[in-house]
Amino acid sequence: MNEFDRIVNSLKVHLETDKLAGIEEILQTRKESDIVHTVLFSTRKEKEAALQKLNKKAEECKACQLHGKRTNLVFGSGNPAAGLMFIGEAPGRDEDLKGEPFVGRCGQLLTKMIEAINMKRTDAYIANILKCRPPNNRPPLPDEVSACTHFVMEQIKIIQPKVICTLGKFAAQFLLNSKQPISALRGRFYDIDDFKIMPTFHPAYLLRNPADKKLVWEDLKKVRDELKRI
Ligand code: URA
């Protein structure tokens, strides 16, 4: 995504989140409205309600061609007040059929990864960069990304996780605004606003390259320790 798209996207995020918070007009400075968000979405119930509202908006979204090809929207699932959020690329066939992220073979592996750090899958929040399945699981196209990413950014703003674990190159490169390969990005924390990002390999990659599971285990231990620390 180029710099212009990123700025437009970021503006969209702020405006959309303000709308969710019931603020139709932007009368405040950014700083003040940030405080409003924190106050408005501070309880699990408030976050759940805001996510439900956003989910409805995503259901109605026709900003790219993918809405016409999906069986179900795959918005996200898990704890609306999670300290840990996982972000993948886009729904696959199983996810499209069920309307839930990471439910196929990759999902089973992700569940094991979460359990390996002594958490339940339902303790975390799981989402994808794209909310609709690209045909034949092809990589997301640039116009689909710029049409959709404001949803995941709004999810992050509502949930306010402490740690975001990105799965695979796509989510890492988007959130870190980087073109580096995932092998270079993974394995360390990046401080962004009030949260930390830990990029790691995608479960689909691990299914093809099981020898690299040990690297993901190292990344997950850092996530576990960071969550304990804060
Ligand atoms: N791969 C992803 O990136 N997300 C899913 O939900 C499933 C597979």
Coordinates of N, CA, C and O in Angstrom, one line a residue, residues 39-208:
V39 N -12.6 5.8 27.2 CA -13.7 5.7 28.2 C -14.9 4.9 27.7 O -15.4 4.0 28.4
L40 N -15.2 5.1 26.4 CA -16.4 4.5 25.9 C -16.3 3.0 25.8 O -17.2 2.2 26.0
F41 N -15.1 2.5 25.5 CA -14.9 1.1 25.3 C -14.1 0.5 26.4 O -13.2 -0.3 26.1
S42 N -14.4 0.8 27.6 CA -13.5 0.4 28.6 C -13.9 -1.0 29.2 O -13.1 -1.7 29.8
T43 N -15.2 -1.3 29.1 CA -15.7 -2.6 29.7 C -15.9 -3.6 28.6 O -16.0 -3.3 27.4
R44 N -15.9 -4.9 29.0 CA -16.1 -6.0 28.0 C -17.4 -5.8 27.3 O -17.5 -6.0 26.1
K45 N -18.4 -5.4 28.1 CA -19.8 -5.2 27.5 C -19.8 -4.2 26.4 O -20.4 -4.3 25.3
E46 N -19.1 -3.0 26.7 CA -19.1 -1.9 25.7 C -18.3 -2.4 24.5 O -18.7 -2.0 23.4
K47 N -17.2 -3.1 24.7 CA -16.4 -3.5 23.6 C -17.2 -4.5 22.7 O -17.2 -4.5 21.5
E48 N -17.9 -5.4 23.4 CA -18.7 -6.4 22.7 C -19.8 -5.7 21.8 O -20.0 -6.0 20.7
A49 N -20.4 -4.7 22.4 CA -21.5 -4.0 21.7 C -20.9 -3.2 20.5 O -21.4 -3.2 19.4
A50 N -19.7 -2.6 20.7 CA -19.0 -1.9 19.6 C -18.6 -2.8 18.5 O -18.8 -2.5 17.3
L51 N -18.2 -4.0 18.9 CA -17.7 -5.0 17.8 C -19.0 -5.5 17.1 O -18.9 -5.7 15.9
Q52 N -20.1 -5.7 17.8 CA -21.3 -6.2 17.1 C -21.8 -5.1 16.1 O -22.1 -5.5 15.0
K53 N -21.7 -3.9 16.4 CA -22.1 -2.8 15.5 C -21.2 -2.8 14.3 O -21.6 -2.6 13.2
L54 N -19.9 -2.9 14.6 CA -18.9 -2.9 13.5 C -19.1 -4.2 12.6 O -19.0 -4.1 11.3
N55 N -19.4 -5.3 13.2 CA -19.7 -6.5 12.4 C -20.8 -6.3 11.4 O -20.8 -6.7 10.3
K56 N -21.9 -5.6 11.9 CA -23.0 -5.4 11.1 C -22.7 -4.5 9.9 O -23.1 -4.7 8.8
K57 N -21.8 -3.5 10.2 CA -21.3 -2.6 9.1 C -20.5 -3.4 8.1 O -20.7 -3.2 6.9
A58 N -19.7 -4.3 8.6 CA -18.9 -5.2 7.7 C -19.8 -6.1 6.8 O -19.5 -6.3 5.6
E59 N -20.9 -6.6 7.4 CA -21.8 -7.4 6.7 C -22.4 -6.6 5.5 O -22.7 -7.2 4.4
E60 N -22.6 -5.3 5.7 CA -23.2 -4.5 4.6 C -22.2 -4.0 3.6 O -22.6 -3.4 2.6
C61 N -20.9 -4.2 3.9 CA -19.9 -3.5 3.1 C -19.9 -4.1 1.7 O -19.9 -5.3 1.5
K62 N -19.8 -3.2 0.7 CA -19.7 -3.7 -0.7 C -18.5 -2.9 -1.4 O -18.5 -2.6 -2.6
A63 N -17.5 -2.6 -0.5 CA -16.4 -1.7 -1.0 C -15.5 -2.4 -2.0 O -14.7 -1.8 -2.7
C64 N -15.5 -3.7 -2.0 CA -14.7 -4.5 -3.0 C -15.5 -5.6 -3.6 O -16.6 -5.9 -3.1
Q65 N -15.0 -6.3 -4.6 CA -15.7 -7.4 -5.2 C -15.9 -8.6 -4.4 O -16.8 -9.4 -4.7
L66 N -15.2 -8.8 -3.3 CA -15.2 -10.0 -2.6 C -16.6 -10.3 -1.9 O -16.9 -11.5 -1.7
H67 N -17.3 -9.3 -1.6 CA -18.6 -9.5 -0.8 C -19.5 -10.4 -1.7 O -20.3 -11.2 -1.1
G68 N -19.5 -10.2 -3.0 CA -20.4 -11.0 -3.8 C -20.0 -12.4 -4.0 O -20.8 -13.2 -4.5
K69 N -18.8 -12.8 -3.6 CA -18.3 -14.1 -3.8 C -18.3 -15.0 -2.5 O -18.0 -16.2 -2.6
R70 N -18.5 -14.3 -1.4 CA -18.4 -15.1 -0.1 C -19.7 -15.9 0.2 O -20.8 -15.5 -0.3
T71 N -19.5 -16.9 1.1 CA -20.6 -17.6 1.7 C -21.0 -16.8 2.9 O -22.1 -16.5 3.2
N72 N -20.0 -16.6 3.8 CA -20.2 -15.8 5.0 C -19.1 -14.8 5.2 O -17.9 -15.0 4.8
L73 N -19.4 -13.7 5.8 CA -18.4 -12.8 6.3 C -17.7 -13.4 7.5 O -18.3 -14.1 8.3
V74 N -16.4 -13.2 7.5 CA -15.6 -13.7 8.7 C -15.0 -12.6 9.4 O -13.9 -12.1 9.1
F75 N -15.8 -12.1 10.4 CA -15.4 -10.8 11.0 C -14.3 -11.0 12.1 O -13.4 -10.3 12.1
G76 N -14.5 -12.0 12.9 CA -13.5 -12.2 14.0 C -14.2 -12.9 15.1 O -15.5 -12.9 15.2
S77 N -13.5 -13.5 16.0 CA -14.1 -14.2 17.2 C -13.2 -14.2 18.4 O -12.0 -14.1 18.3
G78 N -13.8 -14.4 19.5 CA -13.1 -14.5 20.8 C -13.5 -13.4 21.8 O -14.6 -12.8 21.7
N79 N -12.6 -13.2 22.7 CA -12.8 -12.3 23.8 C -12.7 -10.8 23.4 O -11.6 -10.4 23.0
P80 N -13.8 -10.0 23.5 CA -13.8 -8.6 23.0 C -12.8 -7.8 23.9 O -12.4 -6.7 23.5
A81 N -12.5 -8.3 25.1 CA -11.5 -7.5 25.9 C -10.2 -8.2 26.0 O -9.5 -8.1 27.1
A82 N -9.8 -9.0 25.0 CA -8.6 -9.8 25.1 C -7.4 -9.0 25.2 O -7.2 -7.9 24.6
G83 N -6.4 -9.5 26.0 CA -5.1 -8.9 26.0 C -4.2 -9.3 24.8 O -3.3 -8.6 24.5
L84 N -4.6 -10.4 24.2 CA -3.8 -10.9 23.1 C -4.8 -11.1 21.8 O -5.8 -11.7 21.9
M85 N -4.3 -10.5 20.7 CA -5.1 -10.6 19.5 C -4.2 -11.3 18.4 O -3.0 -11.0 18.4
F86 N -4.8 -12.2 17.7 CA -4.1 -12.8 16.5 C -4.7 -12.3 15.3 O -5.9 -12.2 15.1
I87 N -3.8 -11.9 14.3 CA -4.3 -11.4 13.0 C -3.7 -12.2 11.9 O -2.5 -12.2 11.7
G88 N -4.6 -12.9 11.1 CA -4.1 -13.6 10.0 C -4.4 -12.8 8.7 O -4.5 -11.6 8.7
E89 N -4.4 -13.6 7.6 CA -4.5 -12.9 6.3 C -5.9 -12.8 5.8 O -6.4 -11.6 5.7
A90 N -6.6 -13.9 5.5 CA -7.9 -13.8 4.9 C -8.6 -15.2 5.2 O -7.9 -16.2 5.3
P91 N -9.9 -15.2 5.2 CA -10.6 -16.5 5.4 C -10.3 -17.5 4.3 O -10.1 -17.1 3.1
G92 N -10.2 -18.7 4.6 CA -10.1 -19.8 3.6 C -11.5 -20.4 3.4 O -12.5 -19.9 3.9
R93 N -11.5 -21.6 2.8 CA -12.7 -22.3 2.5 C -13.5 -22.6 3.7 O -14.7 -22.3 3.8
D94 N -12.9 -23.2 4.7 CA -13.6 -23.6 5.9 C -14.1 -22.4 6.7 O -15.2 -22.5 7.2
E95 N -13.3 -21.4 6.7 CA -13.8 -20.2 7.4 C -14.9 -19.5 6.7 O -15.9 -19.1 7.4
D96 N -14.9 -19.5 5.4 CA -16.0 -18.9 4.6 C -17.3 -19.7 4.9 O -18.4 -19.1 5.0
L97 N -17.2 -21.0 5.0 CA -18.4 -21.8 5.2 C -18.9 -21.6 6.5 O -20.2 -21.6 6.7
K98 N -18.1 -21.5 7.5 CA -18.5 -21.4 8.9 C -18.7 -19.9 9.4 O -19.4 -19.7 10.4
G99 N -18.1 -19.0 8.8 CA -18.2 -17.6 9.2 C -17.3 -17.3 10.4 O -17.6 -16.3 11.2
E100 N -16.3 -18.1 10.6 CA -15.4 -17.9 11.8 C -13.9 -18.0 11.3 O -13.6 -18.9 10.5
P101 N -13.1 -17.2 11.9 CA -11.7 -17.3 11.5 C -10.9 -18.6 12.0 O -11.3 -19.0 13.1
F102 N -10.0 -19.1 11.2 CA -9.1 -20.1 11.7 C -9.9 -21.3 12.3 O -9.7 -21.7 13.4
V103 N -10.7 -22.0 11.4 CA -11.4 -23.2 11.9 C -11.0 -24.4 11.1 O -11.3 -25.5 11.5
G104 N -10.2 -24.3 10.1 CA -9.7 -25.4 9.3 C -8.5 -26.0 9.9 O -8.2 -25.9 11.1
R105 N -7.6 -26.6 9.1 CA -6.4 -27.3 9.6 C -5.5 -26.2 10.3 O -4.9 -26.4 11.3
C106 N -5.4 -25.0 9.6 CA -4.6 -24.0 10.2 C -5.1 -23.6 11.5 O -4.4 -23.2 12.5
G107 N -6.4 -23.5 11.6 CA -7.1 -23.1 12.9 C -6.8 -24.1 14.0 O -6.6 -23.7 15.1
Q108 N -6.8 -25.4 13.6 CA -6.5 -26.4 14.7 C -5.1 -26.2 15.2 O -4.8 -26.3 16.4
L109 N -4.2 -25.9 14.3 CA -2.8 -25.6 14.7 C -2.7 -24.3 15.6 O -2.0 -24.3 16.6
L110 N -3.5 -23.3 15.1 CA -3.5 -22.0 15.9 C -4.0 -22.3 17.3 O -3.4 -21.8 18.3
T111 N -5.0 -23.1 17.4 CA -5.6 -23.4 18.8 C -4.5 -24.1 19.6 O -4.3 -23.7 20.8
K112 N -3.7 -25.0 19.0 CA -2.6 -25.7 19.8 C -1.6 -24.6 20.2 O -1.0 -24.7 21.3
M113 N -1.3 -23.7 19.3 CA -0.3 -22.7 19.6 C -0.7 -21.9 20.8 O 0.1 -21.5 21.7
I114 N -2.0 -21.5 20.8 CA -2.6 -20.7 21.9 C -2.5 -21.5 23.2 O -2.1 -21.0 24.3
E115 N -2.9 -22.8 23.1 CA -2.9 -23.6 24.3 C -1.5 -23.9 24.9 O -1.3 -24.1 26.0
A116 N -0.5 -23.8 23.9 CA 0.9 -24.1 24.4 C 1.4 -23.0 25.3 O 2.3 -23.2 26.1
I117 N 0.7 -21.8 25.2 CA 1.1 -20.7 26.2 C 0.1 -20.6 27.3 O -0.1 -19.5 27.9
N118 N -0.6 -21.7 27.6 CA -1.5 -21.9 28.7 C -2.7 -20.9 28.6 O -3.1 -20.4 29.7
M119 N -3.1 -20.7 27.4 CA -4.4 -19.9 27.3 C -5.4 -20.7 26.5 O -5.0 -21.7 25.9
K120 N -6.7 -20.3 26.7 CA -7.7 -21.0 25.9 C -7.9 -20.1 24.6 O -7.7 -18.9 24.7
R121 N -8.3 -20.7 23.5 CA -8.5 -20.0 22.3 C -9.5 -18.8 22.6 O -9.4 -17.7 22.0
T122 N -10.5 -19.1 23.4 CA -11.5 -18.1 23.7 C -11.0 -16.9 24.6 O -11.7 -15.9 24.7
D123 N -9.8 -17.0 25.1 CA -9.2 -15.9 25.9 C -8.7 -14.8 24.9 O -8.6 -13.7 25.3
A124 N -8.4 -15.3 23.7 CA -7.8 -14.3 22.8 C -8.8 -13.8 21.8 O -10.0 -14.3 21.8
Y125 N -8.5 -12.9 21.0 CA -9.4 -12.4 19.9 C -8.7 -12.7 18.6 O -7.5 -12.4 18.4
I126 N -9.4 -13.4 17.7 CA -8.8 -13.8 16.4 C -9.5 -13.1 15.2 O -10.7 -13.1 15.1
A127 N -8.7 -12.5 14.3 CA -9.3 -11.8 13.2 C -8.3 -12.0 12.0 O -7.2 -12.5 12.1
N128 N -8.8 -11.5 10.9 CA -8.0 -11.4 9.7 C -7.9 -10.0 9.1 O -8.7 -9.2 9.4
I129 N -6.9 -9.8 8.2 CA -6.8 -8.5 7.5 C -8.1 -8.4 6.6 O -8.7 -7.4 6.6
L130 N -8.4 -9.4 5.8 CA -9.6 -9.4 5.0 C -10.7 -10.1 5.6 O -10.5 -11.1 6.3
K131 N -11.9 -9.6 5.5 CA -13.1 -10.2 6.1 C -13.9 -11.2 5.2 O -14.8 -11.9 5.6
C132 N -13.5 -11.1 3.9 CA -14.2 -12.0 2.9 C -13.1 -12.9 2.2 O -12.0 -12.5 2.0
R133 N -13.5 -14.1 1.9 CA -12.5 -15.1 1.3 C -12.2 -14.7 -0.2 O -13.1 -14.5 -1.0
P134 N -10.9 -14.5 -0.5 CA -10.5 -14.3 -1.9 C -10.7 -15.7 -2.6 O -10.4 -16.7 -2.1
P135 N -11.2 -15.6 -3.9 CA -11.5 -16.9 -4.6 C -10.2 -17.8 -4.7 O -9.1 -17.3 -4.9
N136 N -10.4 -19.0 -4.5 CA -9.3 -20.0 -4.5 C -8.2 -19.7 -3.6 O -7.0 -20.0 -3.8
N137 N -8.5 -19.0 -2.5 CA -7.4 -18.6 -1.5 C -6.3 -17.8 -2.1 O -5.2 -17.9 -1.6
R138 N -6.5 -17.1 -3.2 CA -5.4 -16.3 -3.8 C -5.1 -15.1 -2.8 O -5.9 -14.8 -1.9
P139 N -3.8 -14.6 -2.9 CA -3.5 -13.5 -2.0 C -4.4 -12.3 -2.2 O -4.8 -12.0 -3.4
P140 N -4.6 -11.5 -1.2 CA -5.5 -10.3 -1.3 C -4.9 -9.3 -2.3 O -3.7 -9.2 -2.4
L141 N -5.8 -8.7 -3.1 CA -5.3 -7.6 -4.0 C -5.3 -6.3 -3.3 O -6.0 -6.1 -2.4
P142 N -4.4 -5.4 -3.9 CA -4.3 -4.1 -3.2 C -5.6 -3.3 -3.0 O -5.8 -2.7 -1.9
D143 N -6.5 -3.4 -3.9 CA -7.8 -2.6 -3.7 C -8.6 -3.3 -2.7 O -9.4 -2.6 -1.9
E144 N -8.5 -4.6 -2.5 CA -9.3 -5.3 -1.5 C -8.7 -4.9 -0.1 O -9.5 -4.7 0.9
V145 N -7.4 -4.8 -0.1 CA -6.7 -4.5 1.2 C -7.1 -3.0 1.6 O -7.6 -2.8 2.7
S146 N -7.1 -2.1 0.6 CA -7.4 -0.7 1.1 C -8.9 -0.6 1.4 O -9.3 0.3 2.2
A147 N -9.7 -1.4 0.8 CA -11.2 -1.3 1.1 C -11.5 -1.9 2.5 O -12.4 -1.6 3.1
C148 N -10.7 -2.9 2.9 CA -11.1 -3.7 4.1 C -10.3 -3.4 5.4 O -10.8 -3.6 6.5
T149 N -9.1 -2.8 5.3 CA -8.2 -2.8 6.5 C -8.7 -1.9 7.6 O -8.4 -2.0 8.7
H150 N -9.6 -0.9 7.2 CA -10.1 -0.1 8.3 C -10.9 -0.9 9.3 O -11.0 -0.6 10.5
F151 N -11.5 -2.1 8.9 CA -12.2 -2.9 9.9 C -11.3 -3.5 10.9 O -11.6 -3.4 12.1
V152 N -10.2 -4.0 10.5 CA -9.3 -4.6 11.5 C -8.7 -3.5 12.4 O -8.5 -3.8 13.6
M153 N -8.4 -2.4 11.8 CA -7.9 -1.3 12.6 C -8.9 -0.8 13.7 O -8.6 -0.5 14.8
E154 N -10.2 -0.8 13.3 CA -11.2 -0.5 14.2 C -11.4 -1.6 15.3 O -11.6 -1.3 16.5
Q155 N -11.2 -2.8 14.9 CA -11.2 -3.9 15.9 C -10.2 -3.7 16.9 O -10.4 -3.9 18.1
I156 N -9.0 -3.4 16.5 CA -7.8 -3.1 17.4 C -8.2 -2.0 18.3 O -8.0 -2.1 19.5
K157 N -8.7 -0.9 17.8 CA -9.1 0.2 18.6 C -10.1 -0.1 19.7 O -10.1 0.4 20.8
I158 N -11.0 -0.9 19.3 CA -12.1 -1.3 20.3 C -11.6 -2.2 21.4 O -11.8 -2.1 22.6
I159 N -10.8 -3.3 20.9 CA -10.4 -4.3 21.9 C -9.2 -3.8 22.7 O -9.1 -4.1 23.9
Q160 N -8.4 -3.0 22.2 CA -7.2 -2.5 22.9 C -6.3 -3.6 23.5 O -6.1 -3.6 24.7
P161 N -5.9 -4.5 22.6 CA -5.1 -5.6 23.1 C -3.7 -5.1 23.6 O -3.3 -4.0 23.1
K162 N -3.1 -5.9 24.5 CA -1.7 -5.5 24.9 C -0.7 -6.0 23.8 O 0.3 -5.3 23.6
V163 N -1.0 -7.1 23.3 CA -0.1 -7.7 22.3 C -0.9 -8.2 21.1 O -1.9 -8.8 21.2
I164 N -0.3 -7.9 19.9 CA -0.9 -8.4 18.7 C 0.1 -9.4 18.1 O 1.2 -9.0 17.8
C165 N -0.3 -10.6 17.9 CA 0.6 -11.6 17.2 C 0.1 -11.7 15.8 O -1.0 -12.2 15.5
T166 N 0.9 -11.2 14.8 CA 0.5 -11.3 13.4 C 1.0 -12.7 12.9 O 2.1 -13.1 13.2
L167 N 0.1 -13.3 12.1 CA 0.4 -14.6 11.5 C 0.7 -14.5 10.0 O -0.1 -14.2 9.2
G168 N 2.0 -14.7 9.7 CA 2.4 -14.7 8.3 C 2.8 -13.3 7.8 O 2.7 -12.3 8.6
K169 N 3.3 -13.3 6.6 CA 3.9 -12.0 6.1 C 2.9 -10.9 5.9 O 3.1 -9.7 6.1
F170 N 1.7 -11.3 5.5 CA 0.7 -10.3 5.0 C 0.3 -9.4 6.1 O 0.4 -8.2 6.0
A171 N -0.1 -10.0 7.3 CA -0.5 -9.1 8.4 C 0.7 -8.3 9.0 O 0.5 -7.1 9.3
A172 N 1.8 -9.0 9.1 CA 3.0 -8.3 9.6 C 3.4 -7.1 8.7 O 3.6 -6.0 9.2
Q173 N 3.4 -7.3 7.4 CA 3.8 -6.2 6.5 C 2.8 -5.1 6.6 O 3.2 -3.9 6.5
F174 N 1.6 -5.4 6.7 CA 0.5 -4.4 6.7 C 0.7 -3.5 8.0 O 0.8 -2.3 8.0
L175 N 0.7 -4.2 9.1 CA 0.7 -3.5 10.4 C 2.0 -2.8 10.7 O 2.0 -1.7 11.4
L176 N 3.1 -3.3 10.2 CA 4.3 -2.6 10.4 C 4.7 -1.7 9.2 O 5.8 -1.1 9.3
N177 N 3.9 -1.7 8.2 CA 4.2 -0.9 7.1 C 5.6 -1.2 6.5 O 6.4 -0.3 6.3
S178 N 5.8 -2.5 6.3 CA 7.2 -2.9 5.9 C 7.1 -3.8 4.7 O 6.0 -4.4 4.5
K179 N 8.1 -3.9 4.0 CA 8.2 -4.8 2.8 C 9.1 -6.0 3.1 O 9.4 -6.8 2.3
Q180 N 9.6 -6.0 4.4 CA 10.6 -7.1 4.7 C 9.9 -8.4 4.8 O 8.7 -8.5 5.1
P181 N 10.7 -9.5 4.5 CA 10.0 -10.8 4.6 C 9.7 -11.2 6.0 O 10.4 -10.7 6.9
I182 N 8.8 -12.1 6.2 CA 8.4 -12.5 7.6 C 9.6 -13.1 8.3 O 9.7 -12.9 9.5
S183 N 10.5 -13.8 7.6 CA 11.7 -14.4 8.3 C 12.5 -13.3 8.9 O 13.2 -13.5 9.9
A184 N 12.5 -12.1 8.4 CA 13.3 -11.0 8.9 C 12.5 -10.2 10.0 O 13.1 -9.7 11.0
L185 N 11.2 -10.2 9.9 CA 10.4 -9.4 10.8 C 10.1 -10.2 12.1 O 10.0 -9.6 13.2
R186 N 10.0 -11.5 12.0 CA 9.5 -12.3 13.2 C 10.4 -12.3 14.4 O 11.6 -12.0 14.2
G187 N 9.9 -12.7 15.5 CA 10.7 -13.0 16.6 C 11.1 -11.8 17.6 O 11.8 -12.0 18.5
R188 N 10.6 -10.6 17.3 CA 10.8 -9.6 18.2 C 9.6 -8.6 18.3 O 8.8 -8.6 17.4
F189 N 9.5 -7.9 19.4 CA 8.4 -7.0 19.6 C 8.6 -5.7 18.9 O 9.7 -5.2 18.8
Y190 N 7.5 -5.1 18.3 CA 7.5 -3.8 17.8 C 6.5 -3.0 18.6 O 5.4 -3.4 18.7
D191 N 6.9 -1.8 19.1 CA 6.0 -1.0 19.9 C 5.3 -0.1 19.0 O 5.9 0.7 18.3
I192 N 3.9 -0.2 19.0 CA 3.1 0.7 18.2 C 2.0 1.2 19.1 O 1.2 0.4 19.7
D193 N 1.9 2.5 19.2 CA 0.9 3.1 20.1 C 0.9 2.4 21.5 O 2.0 2.3 22.1
D194 N -0.2 1.9 22.0 CA -0.2 1.3 23.3 C 0.0 -0.2 23.3 O -0.3 -0.9 24.3
F195 N 0.3 -0.8 22.1 CA 0.4 -2.2 22.1 C 1.7 -2.6 21.4 O 2.4 -1.8 20.8
K196 N 2.0 -3.9 21.6 CA 3.2 -4.5 21.0 C 2.8 -5.5 19.9 O 1.9 -6.2 20.1
I197 N 3.6 -5.5 18.8 CA 3.3 -6.5 17.8 C 4.4 -7.5 17.7 O 5.6 -7.2 17.8
M198 N 4.0 -8.8 17.8 CA 5.0 -9.9 17.6 C 4.6 -10.6 16.3 O 3.6 -11.4 16.2
P199 N 5.4 -10.4 15.2 CA 5.1 -11.1 14.0 C 5.7 -12.6 14.1 O 6.8 -12.8 14.7
T200 N 4.9 -13.5 13.7 CA 5.4 -14.9 13.6 C 4.9 -15.6 12.4 O 4.2 -15.0 11.6
F201 N 5.4 -16.8 12.1 CA 5.0 -17.5 10.9 C 3.5 -17.9 10.9 O 2.9 -18.1 12.0
H202 N 2.9 -18.0 9.8 CA 1.5 -18.4 9.6 C 1.4 -19.9 9.9 O 2.3 -20.7 9.4
P203 N 0.3 -20.3 10.5 CA 0.1 -21.8 10.7 C 0.2 -22.6 9.4 O 0.6 -23.7 9.3
A204 N -0.3 -22.0 8.3 CA -0.3 -22.7 7.0 C 1.2 -23.0 6.6 O 1.5 -24.0 6.0
Y205 N 2.1 -22.0 6.9 CA 3.5 -22.2 6.6 C 4.0 -23.3 7.4 O 4.8 -24.2 7.0
L206 N 3.6 -23.3 8.7 CA 4.1 -24.4 9.6 C 3.6 -25.8 9.2 O 4.3 -26.7 9.4
L207 N 2.4 -25.8 8.6 CA 2.0 -27.2 8.2 C 2.9 -27.7 7.1 O 3.1 -28.9 6.9
R208 N 3.4 -26.8 6.3 CA 4.3 -27.2 5.2 C 5.8 -27.3 5.7 O 6.5 -28.0 5.1

